[in-house]
PDB file of C-alpha atoms in Angstrom:
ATOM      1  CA  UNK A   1    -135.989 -77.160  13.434  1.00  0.00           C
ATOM      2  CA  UNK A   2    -138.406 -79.110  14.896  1.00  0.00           C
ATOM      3  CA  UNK A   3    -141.145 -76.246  16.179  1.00  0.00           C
ATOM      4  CA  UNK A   4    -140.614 -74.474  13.280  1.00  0.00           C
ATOM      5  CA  UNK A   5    -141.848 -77.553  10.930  1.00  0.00           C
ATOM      6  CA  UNK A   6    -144.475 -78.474  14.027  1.00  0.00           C
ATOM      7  CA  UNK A   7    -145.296 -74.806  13.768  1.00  0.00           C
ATOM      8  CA  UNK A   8    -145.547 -74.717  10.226  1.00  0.00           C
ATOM      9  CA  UNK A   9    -147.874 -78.251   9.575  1.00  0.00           C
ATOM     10  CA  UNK A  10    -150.373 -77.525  12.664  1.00  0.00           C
ATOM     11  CA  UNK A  11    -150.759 -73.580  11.920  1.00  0.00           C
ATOM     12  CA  UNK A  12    -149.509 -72.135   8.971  1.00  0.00           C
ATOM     13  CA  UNK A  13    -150.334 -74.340   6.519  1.00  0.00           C
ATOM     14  CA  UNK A  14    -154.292 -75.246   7.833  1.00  0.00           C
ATOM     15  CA  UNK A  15    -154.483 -70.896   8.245  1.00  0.00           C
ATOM     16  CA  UNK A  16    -152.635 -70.854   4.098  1.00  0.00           C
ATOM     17  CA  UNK A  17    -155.272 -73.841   2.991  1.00  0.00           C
ATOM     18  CA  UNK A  18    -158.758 -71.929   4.796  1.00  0.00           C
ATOM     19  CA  UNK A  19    -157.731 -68.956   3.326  1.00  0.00           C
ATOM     20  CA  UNK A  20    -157.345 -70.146  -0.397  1.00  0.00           C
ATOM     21  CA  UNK A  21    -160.978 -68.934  -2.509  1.00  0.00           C
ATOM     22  CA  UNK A  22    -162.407 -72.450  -3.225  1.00  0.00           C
ATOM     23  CA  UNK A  23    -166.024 -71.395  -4.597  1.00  0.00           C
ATOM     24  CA  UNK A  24    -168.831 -73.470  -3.079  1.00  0.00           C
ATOM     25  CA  UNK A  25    -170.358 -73.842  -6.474  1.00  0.00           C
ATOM     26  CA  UNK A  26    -169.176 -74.240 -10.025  1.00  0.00           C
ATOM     27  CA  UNK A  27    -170.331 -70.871 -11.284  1.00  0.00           C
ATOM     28  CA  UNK A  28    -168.156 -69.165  -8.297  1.00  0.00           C
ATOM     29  CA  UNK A  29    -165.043 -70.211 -10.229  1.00  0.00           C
ATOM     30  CA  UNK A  30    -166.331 -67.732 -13.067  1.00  0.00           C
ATOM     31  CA  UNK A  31    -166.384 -65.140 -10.330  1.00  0.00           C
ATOM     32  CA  UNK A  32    -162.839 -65.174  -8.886  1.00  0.00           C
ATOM     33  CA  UNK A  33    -160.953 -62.008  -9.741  1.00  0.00           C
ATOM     34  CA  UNK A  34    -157.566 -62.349 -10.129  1.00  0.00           C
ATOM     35  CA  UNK A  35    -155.886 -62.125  -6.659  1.00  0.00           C
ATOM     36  CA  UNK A  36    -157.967 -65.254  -6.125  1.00  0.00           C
ATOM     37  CA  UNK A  37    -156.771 -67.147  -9.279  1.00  0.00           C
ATOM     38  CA  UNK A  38    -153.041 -66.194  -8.168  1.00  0.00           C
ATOM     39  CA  UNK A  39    -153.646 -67.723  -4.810  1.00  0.00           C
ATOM     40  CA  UNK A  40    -154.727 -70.572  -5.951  1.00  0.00           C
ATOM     41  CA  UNK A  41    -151.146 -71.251  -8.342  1.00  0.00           C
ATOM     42  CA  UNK A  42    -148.940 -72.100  -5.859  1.00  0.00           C
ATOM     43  CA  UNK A  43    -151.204 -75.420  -4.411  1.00  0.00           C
ATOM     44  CA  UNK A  44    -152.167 -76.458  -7.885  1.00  0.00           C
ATOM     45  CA  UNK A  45    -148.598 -76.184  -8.761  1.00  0.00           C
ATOM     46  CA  UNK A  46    -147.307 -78.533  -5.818  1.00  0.00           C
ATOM     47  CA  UNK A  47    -150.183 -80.924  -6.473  1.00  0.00           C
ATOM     48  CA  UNK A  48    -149.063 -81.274 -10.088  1.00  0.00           C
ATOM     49  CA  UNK A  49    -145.531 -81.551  -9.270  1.00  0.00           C
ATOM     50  CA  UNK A  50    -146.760 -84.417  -6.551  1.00  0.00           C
ATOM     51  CA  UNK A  51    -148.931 -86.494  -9.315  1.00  0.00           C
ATOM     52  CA  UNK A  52    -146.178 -86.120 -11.901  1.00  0.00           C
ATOM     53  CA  UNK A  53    -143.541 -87.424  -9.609  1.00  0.00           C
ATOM     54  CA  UNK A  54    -145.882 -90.336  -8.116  1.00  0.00           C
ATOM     55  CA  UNK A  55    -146.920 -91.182 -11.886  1.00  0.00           C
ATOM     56  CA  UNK A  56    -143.076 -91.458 -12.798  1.00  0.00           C
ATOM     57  CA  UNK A  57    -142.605 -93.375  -9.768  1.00  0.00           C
ATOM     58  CA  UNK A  58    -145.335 -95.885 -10.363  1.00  0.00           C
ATOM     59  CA  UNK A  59    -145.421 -95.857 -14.074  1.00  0.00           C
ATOM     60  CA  UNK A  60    -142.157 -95.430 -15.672  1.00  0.00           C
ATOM     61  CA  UNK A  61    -142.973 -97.520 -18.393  1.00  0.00           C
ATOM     62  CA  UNK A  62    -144.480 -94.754 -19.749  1.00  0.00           C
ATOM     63  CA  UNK A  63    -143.188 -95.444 -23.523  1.00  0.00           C
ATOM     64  CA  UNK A  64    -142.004 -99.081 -24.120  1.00  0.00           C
ATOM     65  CA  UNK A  65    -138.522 -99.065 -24.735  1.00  0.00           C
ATOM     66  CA  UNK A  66    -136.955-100.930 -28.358  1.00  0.00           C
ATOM     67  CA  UNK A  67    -134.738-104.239 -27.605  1.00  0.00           C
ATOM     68  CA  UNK A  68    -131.186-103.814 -28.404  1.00  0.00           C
ATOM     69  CA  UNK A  69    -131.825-106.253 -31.114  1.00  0.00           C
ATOM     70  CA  UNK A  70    -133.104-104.185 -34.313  1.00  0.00           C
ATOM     71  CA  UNK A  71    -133.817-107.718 -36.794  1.00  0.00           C
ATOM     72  CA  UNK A  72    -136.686-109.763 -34.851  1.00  0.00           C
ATOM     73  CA  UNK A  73    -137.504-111.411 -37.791  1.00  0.00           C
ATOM     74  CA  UNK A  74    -135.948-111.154 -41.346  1.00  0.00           C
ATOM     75  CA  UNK A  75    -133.630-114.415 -42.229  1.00  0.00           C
ATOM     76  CA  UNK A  76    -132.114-114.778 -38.667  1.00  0.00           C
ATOM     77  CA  UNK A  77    -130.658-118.380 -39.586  1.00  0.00           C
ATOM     78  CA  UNK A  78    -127.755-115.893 -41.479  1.00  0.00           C
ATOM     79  CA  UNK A  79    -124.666-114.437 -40.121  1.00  0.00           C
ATOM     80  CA  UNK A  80    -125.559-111.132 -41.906  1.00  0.00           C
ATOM     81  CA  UNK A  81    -128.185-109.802 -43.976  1.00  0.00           C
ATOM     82  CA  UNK A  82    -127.315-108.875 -47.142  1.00  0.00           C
ATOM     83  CA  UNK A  83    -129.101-107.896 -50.025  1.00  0.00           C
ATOM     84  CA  UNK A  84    -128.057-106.815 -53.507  1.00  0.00           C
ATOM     85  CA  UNK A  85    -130.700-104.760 -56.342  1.00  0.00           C
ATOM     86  CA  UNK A  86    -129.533-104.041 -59.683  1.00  0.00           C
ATOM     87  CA  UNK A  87    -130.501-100.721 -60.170  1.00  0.00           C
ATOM     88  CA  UNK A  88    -131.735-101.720 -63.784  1.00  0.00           C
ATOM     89  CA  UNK A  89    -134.555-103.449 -62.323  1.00  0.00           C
ATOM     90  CA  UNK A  90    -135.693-100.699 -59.898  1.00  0.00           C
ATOM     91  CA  UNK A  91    -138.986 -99.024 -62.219  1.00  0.00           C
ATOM     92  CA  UNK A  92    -138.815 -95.237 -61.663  1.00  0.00           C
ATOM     93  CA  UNK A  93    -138.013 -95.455 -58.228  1.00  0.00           C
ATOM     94  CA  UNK A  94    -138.132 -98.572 -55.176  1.00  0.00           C
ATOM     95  CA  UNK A  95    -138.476 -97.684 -50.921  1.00  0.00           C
ATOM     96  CA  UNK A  96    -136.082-100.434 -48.991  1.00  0.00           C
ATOM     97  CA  UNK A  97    -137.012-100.767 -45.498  1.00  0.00           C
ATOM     98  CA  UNK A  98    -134.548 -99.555 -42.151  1.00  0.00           C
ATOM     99  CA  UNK A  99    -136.522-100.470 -39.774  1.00  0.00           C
ATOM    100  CA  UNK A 100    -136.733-104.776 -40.186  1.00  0.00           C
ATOM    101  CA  UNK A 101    -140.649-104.804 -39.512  1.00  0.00           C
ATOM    102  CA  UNK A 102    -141.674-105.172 -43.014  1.00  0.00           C
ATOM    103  CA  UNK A 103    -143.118-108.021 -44.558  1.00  0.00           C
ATOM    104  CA  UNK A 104    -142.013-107.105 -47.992  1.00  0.00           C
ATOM    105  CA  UNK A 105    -138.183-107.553 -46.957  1.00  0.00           C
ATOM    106  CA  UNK A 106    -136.007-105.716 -48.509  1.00  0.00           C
ATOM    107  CA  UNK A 107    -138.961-103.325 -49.432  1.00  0.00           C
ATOM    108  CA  UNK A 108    -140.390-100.965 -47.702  1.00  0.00           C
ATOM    109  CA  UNK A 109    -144.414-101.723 -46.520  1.00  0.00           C
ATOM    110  CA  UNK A 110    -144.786 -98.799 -44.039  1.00  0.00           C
ATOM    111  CA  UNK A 111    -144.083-101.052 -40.830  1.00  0.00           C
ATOM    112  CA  UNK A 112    -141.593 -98.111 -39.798  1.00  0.00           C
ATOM    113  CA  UNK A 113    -145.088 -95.861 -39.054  1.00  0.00           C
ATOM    114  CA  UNK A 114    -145.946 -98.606 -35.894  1.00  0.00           C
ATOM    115  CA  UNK A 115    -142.371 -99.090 -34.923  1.00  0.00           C
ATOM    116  CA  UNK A 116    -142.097 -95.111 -34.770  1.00  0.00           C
ATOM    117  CA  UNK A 117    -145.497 -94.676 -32.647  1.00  0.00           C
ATOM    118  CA  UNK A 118    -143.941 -97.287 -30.381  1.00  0.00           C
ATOM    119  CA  UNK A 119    -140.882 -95.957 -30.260  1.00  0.00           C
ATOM    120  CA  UNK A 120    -140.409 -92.453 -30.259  1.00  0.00           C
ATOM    121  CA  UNK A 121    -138.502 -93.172 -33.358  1.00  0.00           C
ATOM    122  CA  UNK A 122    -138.285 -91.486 -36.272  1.00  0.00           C
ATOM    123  CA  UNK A 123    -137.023 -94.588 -38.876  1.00  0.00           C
ATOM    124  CA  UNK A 124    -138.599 -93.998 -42.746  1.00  0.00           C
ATOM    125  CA  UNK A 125    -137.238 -96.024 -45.708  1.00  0.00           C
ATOM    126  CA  UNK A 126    -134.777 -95.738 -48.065  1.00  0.00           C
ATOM    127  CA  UNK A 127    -135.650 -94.073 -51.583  1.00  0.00           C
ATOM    128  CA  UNK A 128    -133.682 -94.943 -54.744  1.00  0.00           C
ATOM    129  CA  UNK A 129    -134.719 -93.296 -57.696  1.00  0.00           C
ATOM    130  CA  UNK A 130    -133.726 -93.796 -60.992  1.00  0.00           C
ATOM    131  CA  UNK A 131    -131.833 -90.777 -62.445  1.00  0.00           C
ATOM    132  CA  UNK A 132    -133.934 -88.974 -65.365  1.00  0.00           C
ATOM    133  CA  UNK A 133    -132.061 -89.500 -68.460  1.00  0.00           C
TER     134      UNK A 133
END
């Protein structure tokens, strides 16, 4: 196992890497045919596999991740929130907010649209319309 991997890094794979069709200048890119451009998928293919692995070793925090806690804010000195709207009082129609970010609590101020770029989430508010008579 050993010559064949000594075999392989000190011959095989300098031979493989002289042989690939690097152009000496940028316009020789534009004249590869395309045996050349195949040869070249493999290595590009490992070195993106290598710097994708490397940047989710390094970097995992990639996307922050939401705290288990959804209400950071809104009336925390209470057991539970809990609000209650007459629907008489709702105009044609009102947006509550799901998402606890908005400043307008109960109502919706489009908060959700930063929590979801955050995120990955995919929160939007409540709609209550009033029924057409």
């Amino acid at each position: 196992m050993a010559g064949f991997f000594h075999g392989f890094v000190r011959e095989s794979l300098p031979n493989y890497l002289s042989n690939l069709p690097i152009p000496d200048t940028f316009g020789g890119w534009f004249r590869l045919g395309f045996k050349d451009w195949l040869s070249l998928v493999p290595p590009t293919a490992i070195v993106a596999g290598l710097g994708y692995t490397f940047y989710l070793a390094f970097c995992p925090h990639g996307r922050p991740q939401p705290s288990a806690q959804a209400n950071h804010k809104i009336r925390k000195n209470e057991a539970k929130v809990v609000d209650n709207i007459d629907i008489e009082d709702i105009a044609e129609k009102a947006a509550f907010c799901r998402c606890w970010k908005s400043a307008n609590w109960p109502y919706c101020d489009g908060s959700h649209g930063q929590h979801n770029k955050e995120t990955g989430d995919n929160l939007g508010p409540v709609v209550v319309r009033k029924k057409a008579a």
